[in-house]
Amino acid sequence: MKSSYIISNGNLEAAAIEQAVIIHYNNPSEIERTELVAEWNLEPEEVDAIFDPDEVPRIDYSPERTFIIWKRPDNVSLAGVIQFEVSSIGLILKKDKAVVVTPKSELSLMGKEFRRMSSPLDFCLHVMLSTIHHYHGHLKTIKMMANDLESKLMHSMENRYLLQMFAIGESLVYYLNALESNDTILHKMRAMAERLGFNSNEIEKLENVMIENQQAAKQARIYSSVLSGLMDARGTIINNNMNVLLKNLTIINVVFLPLNLIASIGGMSEFTMMTEGIDWRISYSVFMLAMIVLGLLTWLWLVRAIDRWGNMNKRRFKS
């Protein structure tokens, strides 16, 4: 879908395509892709790069047009394991016009980020700033989710919270990579400011965008470092919770084991029948003695078997 706008009193207003200075291609069709190649001096490979979520951000300058691939965060789906991902958008500057191509979710151009604009070049800076604010919003959400998951992991023995924590850590790596790549584009734009046609106000705004992006990258780096550093500790907490549960179950078994033994011995009707002619005090004493001897023999056999196995491993390791 294609939308066209003009800049009026610093804001965007819908306009006919002949008058438009801002053109927005949202999820363009095959015909609109062909139009991007024909009218905006793009190569088919460059159009395909916009639709590639793994494409590296870059800026391609020529006297006819400037082509920028910029990374932005995707809208988050709350179904199943929450994953924060990034995608690419394309920015094209040609004479006194600007084109933005969004292959995925629609970019709203009527928000508070798109005010007090003076030129198509200024509009591109506002697009970049709006995506950075989107990163900031997602990073706040990630922090709240991490705190919530941490409190659940303190009392849980399930893997799903830990898997969600791993997914968040992976998302932070993607965000950090995207923000640092975008920072490279901003530095290149600052170095090419004169060739791109920036005036003094736009240069100041570009530097503000650079600061916002660096702050978002620093925040993502801190969150990623803290999350990865505590991941093992949180895994240990789950193991410790499991050990506590097993300990409690073992205590219960130890408490009921003598009772089960007494009930089993007392309920041996076949043994009573076989020793009917013998005093029960003698028969049961002999039976208890036999059990003790059998237990001791089993224990000695296990100790020697473990010793032999350990000696074999030592010899194998030395050889």
CSV table of C-alpha atoms in Angstrom, one decimal:
chain,number,residue,atom,x,y,z
A,1,MET,CA,0.0,0.0,0.0
A,2,LYS,CA,1.3,3.4,-0.9
A,3,SER,CA,0.6,6.7,0.9
A,4,SER,CA,1.7,10.2,0.0
A,5,TYR,CA,2.1,13.3,2.2
A,6,ILE,CA,3.3,16.9,2.2
A,7,ILE,CA,4.9,18.8,5.1
A,8,SER,CA,2.6,21.6,6.3
A,9,ASN,CA,3.3,23.6,9.4
A,10,GLY,CA,5.8,21.0,10.5
A,11,ASN,CA,3.3,18.1,10.3
A,12,LEU,CA,2.5,15.6,7.7
A,13,GLU,CA,-0.7,15.9,5.7
A,14,ALA,CA,-2.1,13.5,3.1
A,15,ALA,CA,-1.7,14.8,-0.4
A,16,ALA,CA,-1.9,13.6,-4.0
A,17,ILE,CA,1.0,11.7,-5.4
A,18,GLU,CA,1.9,14.6,-7.7
A,19,GLN,CA,2.3,17.1,-4.8
A,20,ALA,CA,3.8,14.7,-2.3
A,21,VAL,CA,7.3,15.0,-0.9
A,22,ILE,CA,6.9,12.0,1.5
A,23,ILE,CA,5.9,8.6,0.1
A,24,HIS,CA,5.3,5.6,2.3
A,25,TYR,CA,5.3,2.1,0.9
A,26,ASN,CA,3.8,-0.3,3.5
A,27,ASN,CA,4.2,-4.0,2.6
A,28,PRO,CA,4.5,-3.1,-1.1
A,29,SER,CA,3.1,-5.4,-3.7
A,30,GLU,CA,5.1,-6.7,-6.7
A,31,ILE,CA,3.9,-3.8,-8.8
A,32,GLU,CA,5.1,-1.3,-6.2
A,33,ARG,CA,8.4,-3.1,-5.9
A,34,THR,CA,8.9,-2.7,-9.6
A,35,GLU,CA,8.0,1.0,-9.2
A,36,LEU,CA,10.7,1.4,-6.5
A,37,VAL,CA,13.2,0.1,-9.0
A,38,ALA,CA,12.0,2.2,-11.9
A,39,GLU,CA,11.3,5.5,-10.2
A,40,TRP,CA,13.8,5.6,-7.4
A,41,ASN,CA,16.9,4.2,-9.0
A,42,LEU,CA,17.1,1.1,-6.8
A,43,GLU,CA,18.5,-2.2,-7.8
A,44,PRO,CA,16.3,-5.3,-7.4
A,45,GLU,CA,18.8,-6.6,-4.9
A,46,GLU,CA,18.4,-3.4,-2.8
A,47,VAL,CA,14.7,-3.8,-2.8
A,48,ASP,CA,15.1,-7.5,-1.7
A,49,ALA,CA,17.5,-6.4,1.0
A,50,ILE,CA,14.7,-4.2,2.6
A,51,PHE,CA,12.6,-7.4,3.1
A,52,ASP,CA,15.5,-9.4,4.6
A,53,PRO,CA,15.4,-9.2,8.4
A,54,ASP,CA,19.0,-10.3,8.6
A,55,GLU,CA,20.3,-7.6,6.2
A,56,VAL,CA,23.1,-5.4,7.7
A,57,PRO,CA,22.2,-1.7,8.0
A,58,ARG,CA,24.0,0.4,5.4
A,59,ILE,CA,24.0,3.7,3.5
A,60,ASP,CA,24.6,4.0,-0.2
A,61,TYR,CA,25.1,7.5,-1.5
A,62,SER,CA,25.1,8.7,-5.0
A,63,PRO,CA,24.4,12.2,-6.6
A,64,GLU,CA,21.0,10.8,-7.8
A,65,ARG,CA,19.7,9.4,-4.5
A,66,THR,CA,20.7,8.2,-1.1
A,67,PHE,CA,19.6,4.7,0.0
A,68,ILE,CA,19.6,3.7,3.7
A,69,ILE,CA,18.7,0.3,5.3
A,70,TRP,CA,17.7,0.9,9.0
A,71,LYS,CA,16.9,-1.7,11.7
A,72,ARG,CA,13.7,-1.3,13.7
A,73,PRO,CA,12.1,-3.5,16.4
A,74,ASP,CA,9.0,-5.6,15.4
A,75,ASN,CA,5.8,-5.6,17.2
A,76,VAL,CA,5.8,-8.2,19.9
A,77,SER,CA,3.5,-11.2,19.8
A,78,LEU,CA,2.4,-12.5,23.3
A,79,ALA,CA,1.5,-15.9,22.0
A,80,GLY,CA,3.7,-18.7,23.3
A,81,VAL,CA,7.3,-17.8,24.1
A,82,ILE,CA,7.7,-14.0,23.8
A,83,GLN,CA,10.4,-13.1,21.3
A,84,PHE,CA,11.6,-9.6,20.5
A,85,GLU,CA,12.8,-9.5,16.9
A,86,VAL,CA,14.1,-6.8,14.5
A,87,SER,CA,13.4,-6.1,10.8
A,88,SER,CA,14.7,-3.8,8.2
A,89,ILE,CA,13.1,-0.6,6.7
A,90,GLY,CA,14.3,1.3,3.7
A,91,LEU,CA,14.8,5.1,3.4
A,92,ILE,CA,15.4,6.8,0.1
A,93,LEU,CA,16.3,10.4,-0.4
A,94,LYS,CA,16.0,11.9,-3.9
A,95,LYS,CA,16.2,15.6,-4.6
A,96,ASP,CA,13.4,17.1,-2.4
A,97,LYS,CA,11.5,13.9,-1.7
A,98,ALA,CA,11.8,11.0,0.8
A,99,VAL,CA,10.5,7.5,0.6
A,100,VAL,CA,10.1,5.1,3.5
A,101,VAL,CA,9.5,1.4,2.8
A,102,THR,CA,8.2,-0.9,5.6
A,103,PRO,CA,7.9,-4.5,4.7
A,104,LYS,CA,6.2,-5.6,7.9
A,105,SER,CA,4.0,-3.8,10.4
A,106,GLU,CA,2.8,-0.4,9.4
A,107,LEU,CA,4.8,2.6,10.5
A,108,SER,CA,2.4,5.3,11.9
A,109,LEU,CA,3.5,8.7,10.5
A,110,MET,CA,0.9,10.6,12.6
A,111,GLY,CA,2.4,10.1,16.0
A,112,LYS,CA,4.1,12.7,18.2
A,113,GLU,CA,7.5,11.9,16.8
A,114,PHE,CA,6.5,13.3,13.4
A,115,ARG,CA,6.1,17.0,14.4
A,116,ARG,CA,8.1,20.1,13.8
A,117,MET,CA,9.6,18.8,10.5
A,118,SER,CA,11.0,21.1,7.9
A,119,SER,CA,12.2,18.9,5.0
A,120,PRO,CA,12.2,15.3,3.7
A,121,LEU,CA,15.7,14.9,5.2
A,122,ASP,CA,14.3,16.0,8.5
A,123,PHE,CA,11.5,13.5,8.1
A,124,CYS,CA,14.1,10.7,7.8
A,125,LEU,CA,15.6,11.7,11.1
A,126,HIS,CA,12.2,11.6,12.7
A,127,VAL,CA,11.7,8.1,11.3
A,128,MET,CA,15.0,7.0,12.9
A,129,LEU,CA,14.1,8.7,16.2
A,130,SER,CA,10.7,7.0,16.3
A,131,THR,CA,12.3,3.6,15.9
A,132,ILE,CA,14.8,4.4,18.7
A,133,HIS,CA,11.9,5.3,21.0
A,134,HIS,CA,10.3,2.0,20.0
A,135,TYR,CA,13.5,0.3,21.2
A,136,HIS,CA,13.4,2.2,24.5
A,137,GLY,CA,9.8,1.0,25.0
A,138,HIS,CA,10.7,-2.6,24.3
A,139,LEU,CA,13.7,-2.4,26.7
A,140,LYS,CA,11.5,-1.2,29.5
A,141,THR,CA,9.2,-4.1,28.8
A,142,ILE,CA,12.1,-6.5,28.8
A,143,LYS,CA,13.3,-5.2,32.2
A,144,MET,CA,9.8,-5.7,33.7
A,145,MET,CA,9.5,-9.2,32.2
A,146,ALA,CA,13.0,-10.2,33.5
A,147,ASN,CA,12.1,-9.0,37.0
A,148,ASP,CA,8.8,-10.9,36.9
A,149,LEU,CA,10.5,-14.1,35.6
A,150,GLU,CA,13.2,-13.8,38.3
A,151,SER,CA,10.6,-13.7,41.1
A,152,LYS,CA,8.9,-16.8,39.6
A,153,LEU,CA,12.1,-18.6,39.2
A,154,MET,CA,12.8,-18.2,42.9
A,155,HIS,CA,9.9,-20.6,43.7
A,156,SER,CA,9.5,-22.6,40.5
A,157,MET,CA,11.0,-25.9,39.3
A,158,GLU,CA,9.7,-25.7,35.8
A,159,ASN,CA,11.8,-25.0,32.7
A,160,ARG,CA,9.3,-22.7,30.9
A,161,TYR,CA,10.4,-19.6,32.9
A,162,LEU,CA,14.0,-20.3,32.3
A,163,LEU,CA,13.3,-20.9,28.6
A,164,GLN,CA,11.5,-17.5,28.5
A,165,MET,CA,14.6,-16.0,30.1
A,166,PHE,CA,16.8,-17.5,27.4
A,167,ALA,CA,14.5,-16.0,24.7
A,168,ILE,CA,14.7,-12.6,26.3
A,169,GLY,CA,18.5,-12.8,26.4
A,170,GLU,CA,18.6,-13.8,22.8
A,171,SER,CA,16.4,-10.9,21.9
A,172,LEU,CA,18.7,-8.5,23.7
A,173,VAL,CA,21.6,-9.7,21.6
A,174,TYR,CA,19.6,-8.9,18.4
A,175,TYR,CA,18.6,-5.5,19.7
A,176,LEU,CA,22.2,-4.7,20.7
A,177,ASN,CA,23.5,-5.7,17.3
A,178,ALA,CA,20.8,-3.7,15.5
A,179,LEU,CA,21.4,-0.6,17.6
A,180,GLU,CA,25.2,-0.7,17.2
A,181,SER,CA,24.7,-1.2,13.4
A,182,ASN,CA,22.3,1.8,13.3
A,183,ASP,CA,24.9,3.8,15.2
A,184,THR,CA,27.4,3.2,12.4
A,185,ILE,CA,24.9,4.5,9.9
A,186,LEU,CA,24.4,7.7,12.0
A,187,HIS,CA,28.1,8.3,12.2
A,188,LYS,CA,28.4,7.9,8.4
A,189,MET,CA,25.5,10.4,7.9
A,190,ARG,CA,27.3,12.9,10.3
A,191,ALA,CA,30.5,12.6,8.3
A,192,MET,CA,28.5,13.0,5.0
A,193,ALA,CA,26.3,15.8,6.3
A,194,GLU,CA,27.4,18.4,3.7
A,195,ARG,CA,27.0,16.0,0.8
A,196,LEU,CA,23.6,14.9,2.1
A,197,GLY,CA,22.5,18.6,2.4
A,198,PHE,CA,22.0,18.9,6.1
A,199,ASN,CA,21.6,22.4,7.5
A,200,SER,CA,22.7,23.4,11.0
A,201,ASN,CA,19.4,22.6,12.6
A,202,GLU,CA,19.3,19.2,11.0
A,203,ILE,CA,22.9,18.5,12.0
A,204,GLU,CA,21.9,19.3,15.6
A,205,LYS,CA,18.9,17.0,15.3
A,206,LEU,CA,21.1,14.2,13.8
A,207,GLU,CA,23.4,14.5,16.8
A,208,ASN,CA,20.4,14.2,19.2
A,209,VAL,CA,19.4,11.1,17.3
A,210,MET,CA,22.9,9.7,17.7
A,211,ILE,CA,22.8,10.3,21.5
A,212,GLU,CA,19.4,8.7,21.8
A,213,ASN,CA,20.6,5.6,19.9
A,214,GLN,CA,23.8,5.4,22.0
A,215,GLN,CA,21.7,5.5,25.1
A,216,ALA,CA,19.4,2.7,23.9
A,217,ALA,CA,22.5,0.6,22.9
A,218,LYS,CA,24.1,1.2,26.3
A,219,GLN,CA,20.8,0.2,28.0
A,220,ALA,CA,20.6,-3.0,25.9
A,221,ARG,CA,24.2,-3.8,26.6
A,222,ILE,CA,23.7,-3.5,30.4
A,223,TYR,CA,20.5,-5.6,30.4
A,224,SER,CA,22.2,-8.3,28.2
A,225,SER,CA,25.2,-8.4,30.5
A,226,VAL,CA,23.2,-8.6,33.7
A,227,LEU,CA,20.9,-11.2,32.2
A,228,SER,CA,23.6,-13.4,30.9
A,229,GLY,CA,25.6,-13.1,34.2
A,230,LEU,CA,22.7,-14.2,36.3
A,231,MET,CA,21.4,-16.9,34.0
A,232,ASP,CA,23.5,-19.6,35.5
A,233,ALA,CA,22.6,-18.5,39.0
A,234,ARG,CA,18.9,-18.7,38.1
A,235,GLY,CA,19.5,-22.2,36.7
A,236,THR,CA,21.1,-23.1,40.0
A,237,ILE,CA,18.1,-21.8,41.9
A,238,ILE,CA,15.9,-24.2,40.0
A,239,ASN,CA,18.3,-27.1,40.8
A,240,ASN,CA,18.3,-26.1,44.4
A,241,ASN,CA,14.5,-26.0,44.5
A,242,MET,CA,14.5,-29.5,43.1
A,243,ASN,CA,17.1,-30.7,45.6
A,244,VAL,CA,15.0,-29.3,48.5
A,245,LEU,CA,12.0,-31.1,47.2
A,246,LEU,CA,13.9,-34.4,46.9
A,247,LYS,CA,15.3,-33.9,50.4
A,248,ASN,CA,11.8,-33.5,51.8
A,249,LEU,CA,10.7,-36.6,49.9
A,250,THR,CA,13.7,-38.5,51.3
A,251,ILE,CA,12.8,-37.5,54.8
A,252,ILE,CA,9.3,-38.7,54.4
A,253,ASN,CA,10.6,-42.1,53.0
A,254,VAL,CA,13.1,-42.4,55.9
A,255,VAL,CA,10.2,-41.8,58.4
A,256,PHE,CA,8.0,-44.4,56.9
A,257,LEU,CA,10.6,-47.0,56.0
A,258,PRO,CA,10.9,-48.6,59.5
A,259,LEU,CA,7.1,-48.6,59.7
A,260,ASN,CA,6.9,-50.4,56.4
A,261,LEU,CA,9.6,-52.9,57.5
A,262,ILE,CA,7.8,-53.7,60.7
A,263,ALA,CA,4.5,-54.1,58.9
A,264,SER,CA,6.0,-56.3,56.3
A,265,ILE,CA,7.7,-58.6,58.8
A,266,GLY,CA,4.7,-58.8,61.0
A,267,GLY,CA,2.5,-59.7,58.0
A,268,MET,CA,4.5,-62.7,56.7
A,269,SER,CA,1.8,-65.3,57.0
A,270,GLU,CA,3.8,-67.8,54.9
A,271,PHE,CA,6.8,-67.5,57.2
A,272,THR,CA,4.6,-68.1,60.2
A,273,MET,CA,3.1,-71.2,58.5
A,274,MET,CA,6.5,-72.6,57.7
A,275,THR,CA,7.8,-72.1,61.3
A,276,GLU,CA,4.7,-73.2,63.0
A,277,GLY,CA,6.5,-75.8,65.1
A,278,ILE,CA,9.2,-73.3,66.3
A,279,ASP,CA,8.7,-70.6,68.9
A,280,TRP,CA,8.0,-67.4,67.2
A,281,ARG,CA,10.6,-65.6,69.3
A,282,ILE,CA,13.3,-67.9,67.9
A,283,SER,CA,12.1,-67.9,64.3
A,284,TYR,CA,11.8,-64.2,64.0
A,285,SER,CA,15.1,-63.6,65.7
A,286,VAL,CA,16.8,-65.9,63.2
A,287,PHE,CA,15.0,-64.1,60.4
A,288,MET,CA,16.2,-60.7,61.6
A,289,LEU,CA,19.7,-61.9,62.0
A,290,ALA,CA,19.7,-63.3,58.5
A,291,MET,CA,18.5,-60.0,57.1
A,292,ILE,CA,21.3,-58.1,58.9
A,293,VAL,CA,23.9,-60.5,57.6
A,294,LEU,CA,22.5,-60.2,54.0
A,295,GLY,CA,22.6,-56.4,54.3
A,296,LEU,CA,26.2,-56.4,55.5
A,297,LEU,CA,27.3,-58.7,52.7
A,298,THR,CA,25.5,-56.6,50.1
A,299,TRP,CA,27.1,-53.5,51.5
A,300,LEU,CA,30.6,-55.0,51.4
A,301,TRP,CA,30.1,-56.2,47.9
A,302,LEU,CA,29.0,-52.7,46.8
A,303,VAL,CA,32.0,-51.1,48.5
A,304,ARG,CA,34.5,-53.4,46.8
A,305,ALA,CA,32.8,-53.1,43.4
A,306,ILE,CA,33.0,-49.3,43.7
A,307,ASP,CA,36.7,-49.5,44.7
A,308,ARG,CA,37.5,-51.8,41.7
A,309,TRP,CA,35.7,-49.5,39.3
A,310,GLY,CA,37.6,-46.4,40.7
A,311,ASN,CA,40.9,-48.2,40.4
A,312,MET,CA,40.2,-49.2,36.8
A,313,ASN,CA,39.4,-45.6,35.9
A,314,LYS,CA,42.6,-44.4,37.5
A,315,ARG,CA,44.7,-46.9,35.5
A,316,ARG,CA,42.9,-46.0,32.3
A,317,PHE,CA,43.5,-42.3,33.0
A,318,LYS,CA,47.2,-42.8,33.7
A,319,SER,CA,47.7,-44.9,30.6
